[in-house]
Amino acid sequence: MKNNCFKYNTTSPSLKNTINFGKFPYINSAISLSKKKKILSRFRVNDLYGTLKIRYHKRYNHLKVETHINKKLLNFFYSKFYNYPSFIKTKELPKREKIFLKFFRSFLKKKKYVNINKEVLEIGCYDGILLKELKKINFNVEGCEPSDGAKIAKRNGIKIIKDFFKPNNYHKKFDIVIARHVLEHLEKPYFFLKDITKVLKNDGYVIIEVPNASFYLKNGLLEVFSLQHLQYFTPESMKKLFESLNLEVCKYHQTPENLIFFGKRKNKIIKKYYKPTIDITNFLNKIQKNKKSILKVINRFENKNILFWGAGGFFIAAINLYNIKPGISKYIVDSDINKKNKFFLGTNLKIITPDKIKKFQVDLIIITSYYSNEIIDIISKNKINCSVLKIFPNISLINLKNIKT
């Protein structure tokens, strides 16, 4: 059986539907110098990079990485060095969780799904921030997480297994199984979803959240692409995946960044034809237009003081896919205190916290984060008079000089 996102084979698409982004790092998280040494002692430098090649499968309206993936390296990274911010520690519910909870509550209310000791499992729960919120409204919650985020969840009273998801680890079935931003990291999402059904009650719901590839493709945006994201789902390809497992799509929501799908078992699903909606040529043209727009702004600030703001995977996409040279700055700003004084593999940019900015004369801040509006608010409140280049969800230059707060 060929390696693809469904159980059945895909026909090989033409080369015109292949996008080669070139060399790209496997590890796109900030790490300390000691961890950097540990990684380099275990892996050769060349092994830390792969060719990011994406192929569009027209029949399923789906994209996937065609590169041979170093699973050993990725699993080592996820279990040892994954460092997504812990919002349980900051006691701040992020925008993505707020949006998810809004749709979650709305869906259950419309389905008249009364919560009487309902059992919820979240796969890939990280620090358990979502499970903590569900616990507040009287769900019985459990989590599954391979990274050290599991330790944070345990300290906050969340029952959790620190491991990759395996159905045999559970001796009961759940009313709701949630997997948010997991499927895009998997080589074979079909079998992962199939395993989920093994721990799902017959009348239970599976809720999946993935990046909304259609939004990025329509707008020529590149932040979502990486060697860690092996699959790129559109609404049509997610429906196809659910159908292949006899899961009825009860409801789904689109935001610019994400897709949220609610599914339930059904004895037989009538397979539907979904018209292809992706134009690769148009996508590539928009990428070039966006790159020119970004370069035009940066050139205006040549020999000026520039800072990056946002020390996550978005930054790696910015320097590798938008070709923004990291050397235009000396620092990356990030609010996550755990990233302070850390670095990315392949760059010498030190990560600093926002309070340090007042020591610098800043002319331009390039936002390398999905949370553009929130960062602009922080810049404004701190009266940092500068220009701001926003890349997501659209490319624009904002002048915050001489602002009144």
Coordinates of C-alpha atoms in Angstrom, one line a residue:
M1 CA 0.0 0.0 0.0
K2 CA 1.4 3.4 -1.0
N3 CA 2.0 6.0 1.7
N4 CA -0.9 8.5 1.6
C5 CA -3.4 10.1 3.8
F6 CA -6.2 7.7 3.0
K7 CA -6.3 3.9 3.0
Y8 CA -6.6 3.7 -0.7
N9 CA -3.9 4.6 -3.2
T10 CA -3.5 7.9 -5.0
T11 CA -2.6 8.1 -8.6
S12 CA 0.7 9.9 -9.2
P13 CA 0.0 13.5 -10.0
S14 CA 1.9 15.4 -12.7
L15 CA 5.1 17.3 -11.9
K16 CA 3.3 20.6 -12.4
N17 CA 1.5 20.0 -9.2
T18 CA 4.7 19.6 -7.2
I19 CA 6.2 22.5 -5.3
N20 CA 9.9 22.3 -4.3
F21 CA 10.7 24.8 -1.5
G22 CA 14.3 23.5 -1.2
K23 CA 16.3 22.9 2.0
F24 CA 14.4 23.2 5.2
P25 CA 15.2 22.4 8.9
Y26 CA 13.5 19.5 10.7
I27 CA 13.7 21.3 14.1
N28 CA 11.9 24.7 14.1
S29 CA 11.8 25.4 17.8
A30 CA 14.1 27.6 19.8
I31 CA 16.6 25.6 21.9
S32 CA 19.3 26.4 24.5
L33 CA 23.0 26.2 23.6
S34 CA 23.4 23.0 25.7
K35 CA 20.5 21.3 23.8
K36 CA 22.0 22.5 20.6
K37 CA 25.3 20.7 21.5
K38 CA 23.3 17.6 22.5
I39 CA 21.5 17.5 19.1
L40 CA 24.8 18.1 17.2
S41 CA 26.5 15.3 19.1
R42 CA 23.8 12.8 18.0
F43 CA 23.0 14.0 14.5
R44 CA 25.1 15.3 11.6
V45 CA 24.3 18.9 10.5
N46 CA 23.2 17.7 7.1
D47 CA 20.8 15.3 8.7
L48 CA 19.0 18.2 10.4
Y49 CA 17.8 19.4 7.0
G50 CA 15.6 17.9 4.4
T51 CA 14.1 19.0 1.0
L52 CA 10.6 20.4 1.5
K53 CA 8.7 19.1 -1.5
I54 CA 4.9 19.4 -1.5
R55 CA 2.7 17.5 -4.0
Y56 CA -0.9 18.4 -4.8
H57 CA -3.2 15.4 -5.2
K58 CA -6.0 16.8 -7.3
R59 CA -8.4 13.8 -6.9
Y60 CA -8.6 14.5 -3.1
N61 CA -7.9 18.2 -3.2
H62 CA -5.1 17.5 -0.7
L63 CA -1.4 18.3 -0.4
K64 CA 1.3 16.2 1.3
V65 CA 5.1 16.2 1.8
E66 CA 6.8 14.0 -0.7
T67 CA 10.2 14.1 1.1
H68 CA 11.6 11.0 2.8
I69 CA 11.1 12.0 6.4
N70 CA 13.6 11.2 9.1
K71 CA 11.1 9.8 11.7
K72 CA 13.8 9.1 14.2
L73 CA 14.9 12.7 14.3
L74 CA 11.3 14.0 14.5
N75 CA 10.3 11.7 17.3
F76 CA 13.5 12.6 19.2
F77 CA 12.6 16.2 18.7
Y78 CA 8.9 15.9 19.8
S79 CA 9.7 13.9 22.9
K80 CA 12.8 15.9 24.1
F81 CA 12.8 19.4 22.7
Y82 CA 9.3 20.5 21.7
N83 CA 8.7 23.8 23.6
Y84 CA 5.4 25.3 22.7
P85 CA 4.4 28.0 25.2
S86 CA 2.6 26.7 28.3
F87 CA -0.5 28.8 28.7
I88 CA -1.4 27.0 32.0
K89 CA 1.8 28.6 33.4
T90 CA 0.9 32.0 32.2
K91 CA -2.8 31.5 33.2
E92 CA -3.8 33.0 29.8
L93 CA -6.2 31.2 27.5
P94 CA -4.9 31.8 24.0
K95 CA -7.0 32.8 21.0
R96 CA -6.9 29.4 19.3
E97 CA -8.3 27.7 22.5
K98 CA -11.0 30.4 22.8
I99 CA -12.2 29.8 19.3
F100 CA -12.2 26.1 19.7
L101 CA -14.2 26.2 22.9
K102 CA -16.7 28.6 21.3
F103 CA -17.4 26.1 18.5
F104 CA -17.2 23.1 20.9
R105 CA -19.9 24.5 23.2
S106 CA -22.1 25.7 20.3
F107 CA -22.0 22.2 18.7
L108 CA -22.9 20.3 21.9
K109 CA -25.7 22.8 22.7
K110 CA -27.2 22.3 19.2
K111 CA -26.9 18.5 19.6
K112 CA -28.5 18.7 23.0
Y113 CA -25.5 16.8 24.3
V114 CA -26.0 16.8 28.0
N115 CA -22.8 16.5 30.0
I116 CA -23.4 14.0 32.7
N117 CA -19.9 12.6 33.6
K118 CA -18.9 12.5 29.9
E119 CA -15.5 11.1 29.3
V120 CA -13.1 13.2 27.1
L121 CA -9.7 12.2 25.7
E122 CA -7.4 14.8 24.1
I123 CA -4.6 13.4 22.0
G124 CA -1.6 15.8 21.8
C125 CA -2.9 17.9 24.7
Y126 CA 0.5 19.4 25.5
D127 CA 0.2 21.2 28.9
G128 CA -3.5 20.3 29.2
I129 CA -4.8 23.9 28.9
L130 CA -7.9 22.8 27.0
L131 CA -8.6 19.9 29.3
K132 CA -8.4 22.2 32.2
E133 CA -11.1 24.4 30.7
L134 CA -13.3 21.3 30.0
K135 CA -12.7 20.1 33.5
K136 CA -14.2 23.4 34.8
I137 CA -17.5 22.5 33.1
N138 CA -17.5 19.0 34.6
F139 CA -16.1 16.8 31.9
N140 CA -14.0 13.8 33.0
V141 CA -10.8 14.5 31.1
E142 CA -7.7 12.6 30.2
G143 CA -4.8 13.5 28.0
C144 CA -2.0 11.9 25.9
E145 CA 1.2 13.8 25.1
P146 CA 4.7 12.6 24.2
S147 CA 6.6 15.9 25.1
D148 CA 7.5 17.3 28.5
G149 CA 4.2 19.3 28.3
A150 CA 2.7 16.2 29.9
K151 CA 4.6 16.9 33.1
I152 CA 3.1 20.4 33.3
A153 CA -0.4 18.8 32.8
K154 CA 0.2 16.3 35.6
R155 CA 1.3 19.0 38.0
N156 CA -2.0 20.8 37.2
G157 CA -4.1 17.7 38.1
I158 CA -4.7 16.4 34.6
K159 CA -4.7 12.6 34.1
I160 CA -2.3 12.0 31.3
I161 CA -0.1 9.4 29.6
K162 CA 3.3 10.7 28.5
D163 CA 3.5 8.8 25.2
F164 CA 2.4 8.8 21.6
F165 CA -1.2 7.7 21.2
K166 CA -1.7 3.9 21.3
P167 CA -5.3 2.5 21.7
N168 CA -3.9 -0.4 23.9
N169 CA -3.0 2.2 26.6
Y170 CA -6.7 2.7 27.3
H171 CA -9.1 0.1 28.8
K172 CA -12.3 2.1 28.4
K173 CA -14.0 4.1 25.7
F174 CA -14.7 7.8 25.5
D175 CA -17.7 10.0 24.7
I176 CA -15.4 12.6 22.9
V177 CA -12.0 12.2 21.5
I178 CA -10.2 15.4 20.5
A179 CA -7.0 15.7 18.4
R180 CA -6.0 19.3 17.6
H181 CA -3.0 19.9 15.3
V182 CA -1.9 16.3 15.3
L183 CA -3.1 14.9 11.9
E184 CA -0.9 17.3 9.9
H185 CA 2.1 15.8 11.5
L186 CA 1.3 12.2 10.6
E187 CA 2.5 10.1 7.7
K188 CA -0.8 8.1 7.6
P189 CA -3.7 10.0 9.2
Y190 CA -6.2 7.4 8.1
F191 CA -4.7 4.8 10.5
F192 CA -4.5 7.3 13.3
L193 CA -8.2 8.1 12.9
K194 CA -9.0 4.4 12.7
D195 CA -7.2 3.9 16.0
I196 CA -9.2 6.8 17.5
T197 CA -12.5 4.9 16.7
K198 CA -11.2 2.0 18.8
V199 CA -11.4 4.1 21.9
L200 CA -14.6 6.0 20.9
K201 CA -18.1 5.0 22.1
N202 CA -20.6 4.0 19.4
D203 CA -22.5 7.3 19.9
G204 CA -19.3 9.3 20.7
Y205 CA -17.9 12.3 18.8
V206 CA -14.4 12.7 17.3
I207 CA -13.3 16.4 17.0
I208 CA -10.3 17.2 14.7
E209 CA -8.6 20.5 14.2
V210 CA -5.9 21.1 11.5
P211 CA -4.5 24.0 9.6
N212 CA -6.7 25.3 6.8
A213 CA -4.5 24.8 3.8
S214 CA -7.1 26.4 1.5
F215 CA -6.6 29.8 3.2
Y216 CA -2.8 29.7 2.7
L217 CA -3.1 28.5 -0.9
K218 CA -5.6 31.1 -1.8
N219 CA -3.5 34.0 -0.3
G220 CA -0.1 32.8 -1.3
L221 CA 1.0 32.5 2.4
L222 CA 3.8 30.1 3.5
E223 CA 3.7 30.0 7.3
V224 CA 2.0 26.6 7.4
F225 CA 4.6 24.7 5.4
S226 CA 7.4 22.7 7.1
L227 CA 8.9 19.3 7.3
Q228 CA 6.9 18.7 10.5
H229 CA 3.7 19.2 8.6
L230 CA 3.3 16.2 6.4
Q231 CA -0.3 16.7 5.4
Y232 CA -2.2 19.9 4.2
F233 CA -5.9 19.5 4.6
T234 CA -8.6 21.4 2.7
P235 CA -12.3 21.1 3.7
E236 CA -12.8 18.6 0.8
S237 CA -9.8 16.3 1.8
M238 CA -10.9 16.3 5.4
K239 CA -14.4 15.2 4.4
K240 CA -12.9 12.5 2.2
L241 CA -10.8 11.3 5.1
F242 CA -13.9 11.1 7.4
E243 CA -15.9 9.4 4.7
S244 CA -13.2 6.7 4.3
L245 CA -13.7 5.7 8.0
N246 CA -17.5 5.9 7.9
L247 CA -17.5 9.0 10.1
E248 CA -20.3 11.4 9.4
V249 CA -19.3 15.1 9.3
C250 CA -21.8 16.6 11.7
K251 CA -20.4 20.1 11.5
Y252 CA -17.2 21.9 10.5
H253 CA -15.9 25.4 10.9
Q254 CA -13.3 27.4 8.9
T255 CA -11.2 30.1 10.3
P256 CA -8.3 31.7 8.3
E257 CA -5.9 29.5 10.2
N258 CA -7.7 26.3 11.0
L259 CA -10.4 23.8 10.2
I260 CA -12.5 22.2 13.0
F261 CA -14.4 19.0 12.2
F262 CA -17.0 17.3 14.3
G263 CA -17.6 13.6 13.3
K264 CA -19.7 10.7 14.5
R265 CA -19.9 7.0 13.5
K266 CA -22.3 6.0 10.8
N267 CA -22.9 2.6 9.4
K268 CA -22.7 3.7 5.8
I269 CA -21.5 6.9 4.3
I270 CA -22.5 7.9 0.8
K271 CA -19.3 8.9 -0.9
K272 CA -19.4 12.3 -2.6
Y273 CA -17.4 13.9 -5.4
Y274 CA -15.7 17.2 -4.4
K275 CA -14.5 19.4 -7.2
P276 CA -10.8 20.4 -7.1
T277 CA -10.5 24.0 -5.9
I278 CA -6.7 24.5 -5.8
D279 CA -4.8 26.3 -8.5
I280 CA -1.1 25.7 -8.0
T281 CA 0.0 28.2 -10.6
N282 CA -2.1 30.9 -9.0
F283 CA -0.6 30.0 -5.6
L284 CA 3.0 30.2 -6.9
N285 CA 2.2 33.6 -8.6
K286 CA 0.9 35.0 -5.3
I287 CA 4.0 33.7 -3.4
Q288 CA 6.2 35.7 -5.7
K289 CA 4.0 38.8 -5.3
N290 CA 4.1 38.5 -1.5
K291 CA 7.9 38.0 -1.5
K292 CA 8.4 41.1 -3.6
S293 CA 6.1 43.1 -1.2
I294 CA 8.1 41.9 1.8
L295 CA 11.4 42.6 0.2
K296 CA 10.3 46.1 -0.9
V297 CA 9.5 47.0 2.7
I298 CA 12.7 45.6 4.1
N299 CA 14.8 47.4 1.5
R300 CA 13.3 50.7 2.7
F301 CA 14.8 50.0 6.1
E302 CA 18.3 49.1 4.8
N303 CA 20.9 50.1 7.4
K304 CA 18.1 50.7 9.9
N305 CA 17.4 48.9 13.2
I306 CA 15.2 45.9 12.6
L307 CA 13.8 43.3 15.1
F308 CA 11.9 40.1 14.5
W309 CA 9.0 39.5 16.9
G310 CA 7.8 35.9 17.2
A311 CA 10.2 33.0 18.0
G312 CA 8.2 30.0 16.8
G313 CA 7.9 27.9 13.6
F314 CA 6.6 31.0 11.8
F315 CA 10.1 32.6 12.1
I316 CA 11.7 29.5 10.5
A317 CA 9.2 29.8 7.6
A318 CA 10.0 33.5 7.3
I319 CA 13.7 33.0 6.8
N320 CA 13.5 29.8 4.8
L321 CA 10.4 30.3 2.6
Y322 CA 9.9 34.1 2.4
N323 CA 13.8 34.3 2.2
I324 CA 14.0 37.1 4.8
K325 CA 17.7 37.2 5.7
P326 CA 18.1 36.7 9.5
G327 CA 21.2 38.8 9.4
I328 CA 19.1 42.0 9.1
S329 CA 18.5 41.7 12.9
K330 CA 20.5 40.8 16.0
Y331 CA 17.5 39.6 18.1
I332 CA 14.1 38.0 18.1
V333 CA 11.5 39.2 20.5
D334 CA 9.1 36.8 22.2
S335 CA 6.8 37.0 25.2
D336 CA 7.4 33.4 26.3
I337 CA 9.9 33.6 29.1
N338 CA 11.0 30.0 28.5
K339 CA 12.5 31.1 25.1
K340 CA 14.6 33.8 26.6
N341 CA 18.3 33.6 25.6
K342 CA 17.7 30.6 23.3
F343 CA 18.5 30.3 19.6
F344 CA 17.3 28.5 16.5
L345 CA 19.6 26.0 14.8
G346 CA 21.3 27.7 11.9
T347 CA 21.0 31.3 13.2
N348 CA 22.9 33.3 15.8
L349 CA 19.9 35.5 16.7
K350 CA 19.3 35.7 20.5
I351 CA 15.7 35.6 21.8
I352 CA 14.9 38.5 24.1
T353 CA 11.7 39.4 26.1
P354 CA 9.6 42.5 25.2
D355 CA 10.9 44.5 28.2
K356 CA 14.4 44.6 26.7
I357 CA 13.2 46.5 23.6
K358 CA 13.2 49.9 25.4
K359 CA 17.0 49.7 25.4
F360 CA 17.1 49.7 21.6
Q361 CA 16.3 52.3 18.9
V362 CA 13.8 50.3 16.7
D363 CA 12.8 51.4 13.2
L364 CA 11.1 48.3 12.0
I365 CA 9.6 45.2 13.7
I366 CA 8.8 42.2 11.5
I367 CA 6.1 40.1 13.1
T368 CA 6.9 36.4 12.6
S369 CA 3.8 35.1 14.5
Y370 CA 0.2 34.3 13.9
Y371 CA -0.8 36.7 16.7
S372 CA -0.2 39.9 14.7
N373 CA -2.9 42.0 16.2
E374 CA -2.0 41.0 19.8
I375 CA 1.6 41.9 19.2
I376 CA 0.7 45.2 17.6
D377 CA -1.3 46.0 20.8
I378 CA 1.7 45.2 23.0
I379 CA 3.9 47.4 20.8
S380 CA 1.3 50.3 21.0
K381 CA 0.8 49.9 24.8
N382 CA 4.6 50.1 25.3
K383 CA 4.8 53.2 23.1
I384 CA 7.4 51.7 20.9
N385 CA 7.4 54.2 18.0
C386 CA 8.3 52.2 14.9
S387 CA 7.0 50.7 11.7
V388 CA 5.6 47.2 11.8
L389 CA 5.6 44.7 8.9
K390 CA 2.8 42.2 9.3
I391 CA 2.9 39.1 7.2
F392 CA -0.2 37.1 8.5
P393 CA -3.1 37.0 7.6
N394 CA -2.1 39.6 5.0
I395 CA 1.1 41.5 4.2
S396 CA 0.9 45.2 5.3
L397 CA 3.2 47.9 6.7
I398 CA 1.8 49.7 9.7
N399 CA 3.2 53.0 11.0
L400 CA 3.1 53.2 14.8
K401 CA 5.3 56.2 15.0
N402 CA 4.0 59.2 17.1
I403 CA 1.1 57.1 18.3
K404 CA -1.1 58.2 21.1
T405 CA -1.9 55.7 23.8

